[in-house]
Amino acid sequence: MIMNNNPIGIFDSGVGGLTVLKEIQKKLPNENIIYLGDTKNFPYGNKNKEDIIKFAIDNMNLLIKKDVKLVIIACGTATSQAIDELRRIFQIPIIGIIEPTIEYVKKQGYDEIGVIATEGTIRSGAWESKLKEMNPRIKVINKACPMLATIAEKGKAQSAEGRAVIKEYMEPFKKNHVNKIILGCTHYPIYEEIIIEELQYDVELINTGVTVAEYLDMYLNRNNLKNTENVKKEEIYLTKPENEFKNIAQNILGEIIDIKAI
Ligand code: DGL
């Protein structure tokens, strides 16, 4: 039985999903949240589909044991390769980062868009095929950014290395003045300012955390699943302890949340 006062489960391979957690906190400040970072298996971006599905199933089971009422896959790599399989296996509602973002792009009526994401996500073609399903005439410019999640996970996004890879990855967008880019990996909002500095023109960086929070709000309302109690709880679990995690979490969320091992 799904109870509306139960927590929302969120998972990612590491710190990236905290950018989604942050937007959910803003939009739905009364929801209890359990976050799971699968640091033991980080990074997901360079692994094959079978591995991603296996990790995602394990994450689902861990969250379901904590009585979550629904699960947010706050990871582009897992959304692009595992969401269909997870929905086949689990009864619980599952929201990924792609569908809510496609809804947003549809509402805006965009006909050209850039997508940056991990190698695995770009290889899956999931963003491009969903965007084209929505609008067959849309022009999609894809760019895999293999280094970004790993650099961010080390807390080095602002370093010279971080800036150098952003410069390289932004080339195809800069050349063509692409001014709407989906941040198709949840680690990427960490680079928002650096990307804007590099492009030097007016650009909309679409943060999937924002579209997910919007969609989740609607979903909870429609299904009468909003938390009605006034006690708010947030927990972060990691499958392997990581030194940098706490600092990065604090930078993203602006608050200290206790981090536990699972
Ligand atoms: N944050 C993830 C994503 O959205 C995964 C990055 C990784 O583990 O490579 O794709």
XYZ file of N, CA, C and O in Angstrom, residues 7 25 28 36-37 40 48 55 65 91 117 176 189 241 245 260:
64
model
N 8.379 8.482 2.549
C 9.339 9.330 1.833
C 9.378 9.080 0.326
O 8.921 8.033 -0.149
N 13.396 19.796 -3.046
C 13.278 20.492 -1.747
C 12.613 21.854 -1.916
O 11.778 22.263 -1.124
N 8.887 21.252 -3.186
C 8.057 20.448 -2.276
C 8.720 20.362 -0.908
O 9.181 19.295 -0.492
N 19.836 7.968 -2.261
C 20.833 6.905 -2.312
C 21.852 7.214 -3.415
O 21.488 7.362 -4.587
N 23.117 7.317 -3.028
C 24.200 7.499 -3.999
C 24.945 6.178 -4.118
O 25.527 5.693 -3.143
N 29.600 3.066 -4.792
C 30.384 1.836 -4.996
C 30.533 1.533 -6.496
O 31.548 1.004 -6.937
N 28.150 -0.773 -19.393
C 27.163 -1.239 -20.379
C 25.759 -1.339 -19.779
O 25.575 -1.271 -18.562
N 22.583 -2.441 -11.397
C 22.768 -1.450 -10.318
C 21.430 -0.797 -9.969
O 21.113 -0.582 -8.787
N 12.973 -1.049 0.545
C 13.103 -1.523 1.934
C 12.900 -0.374 2.919
O 12.570 -0.574 4.085
N 6.294 -2.407 -9.013
C 4.939 -1.832 -9.062
C 4.934 -0.349 -8.713
O 4.052 0.397 -9.099
N 25.507 14.764 -22.168
C 25.241 13.661 -21.242
C 26.440 12.723 -21.225
O 27.440 12.956 -21.922
N 27.934 26.746 -33.494
C 26.628 26.947 -34.142
C 25.684 27.815 -33.324
O 24.497 27.867 -33.613
N 24.609 20.365 -13.681
C 24.295 21.693 -13.136
C 25.434 22.266 -12.283
O 25.546 23.475 -12.115
N 31.539 4.722 1.408
C 31.869 6.047 1.935
C 32.814 6.797 0.998
O 33.719 6.185 0.436
N 32.282 13.560 -0.618
C 30.828 13.650 -0.786
C 30.186 14.732 0.082
O 29.361 15.519 -0.372
N 24.980 8.520 5.662
C 25.159 7.201 6.272
C 25.532 6.154 5.217
O 25.235 6.330 4.039
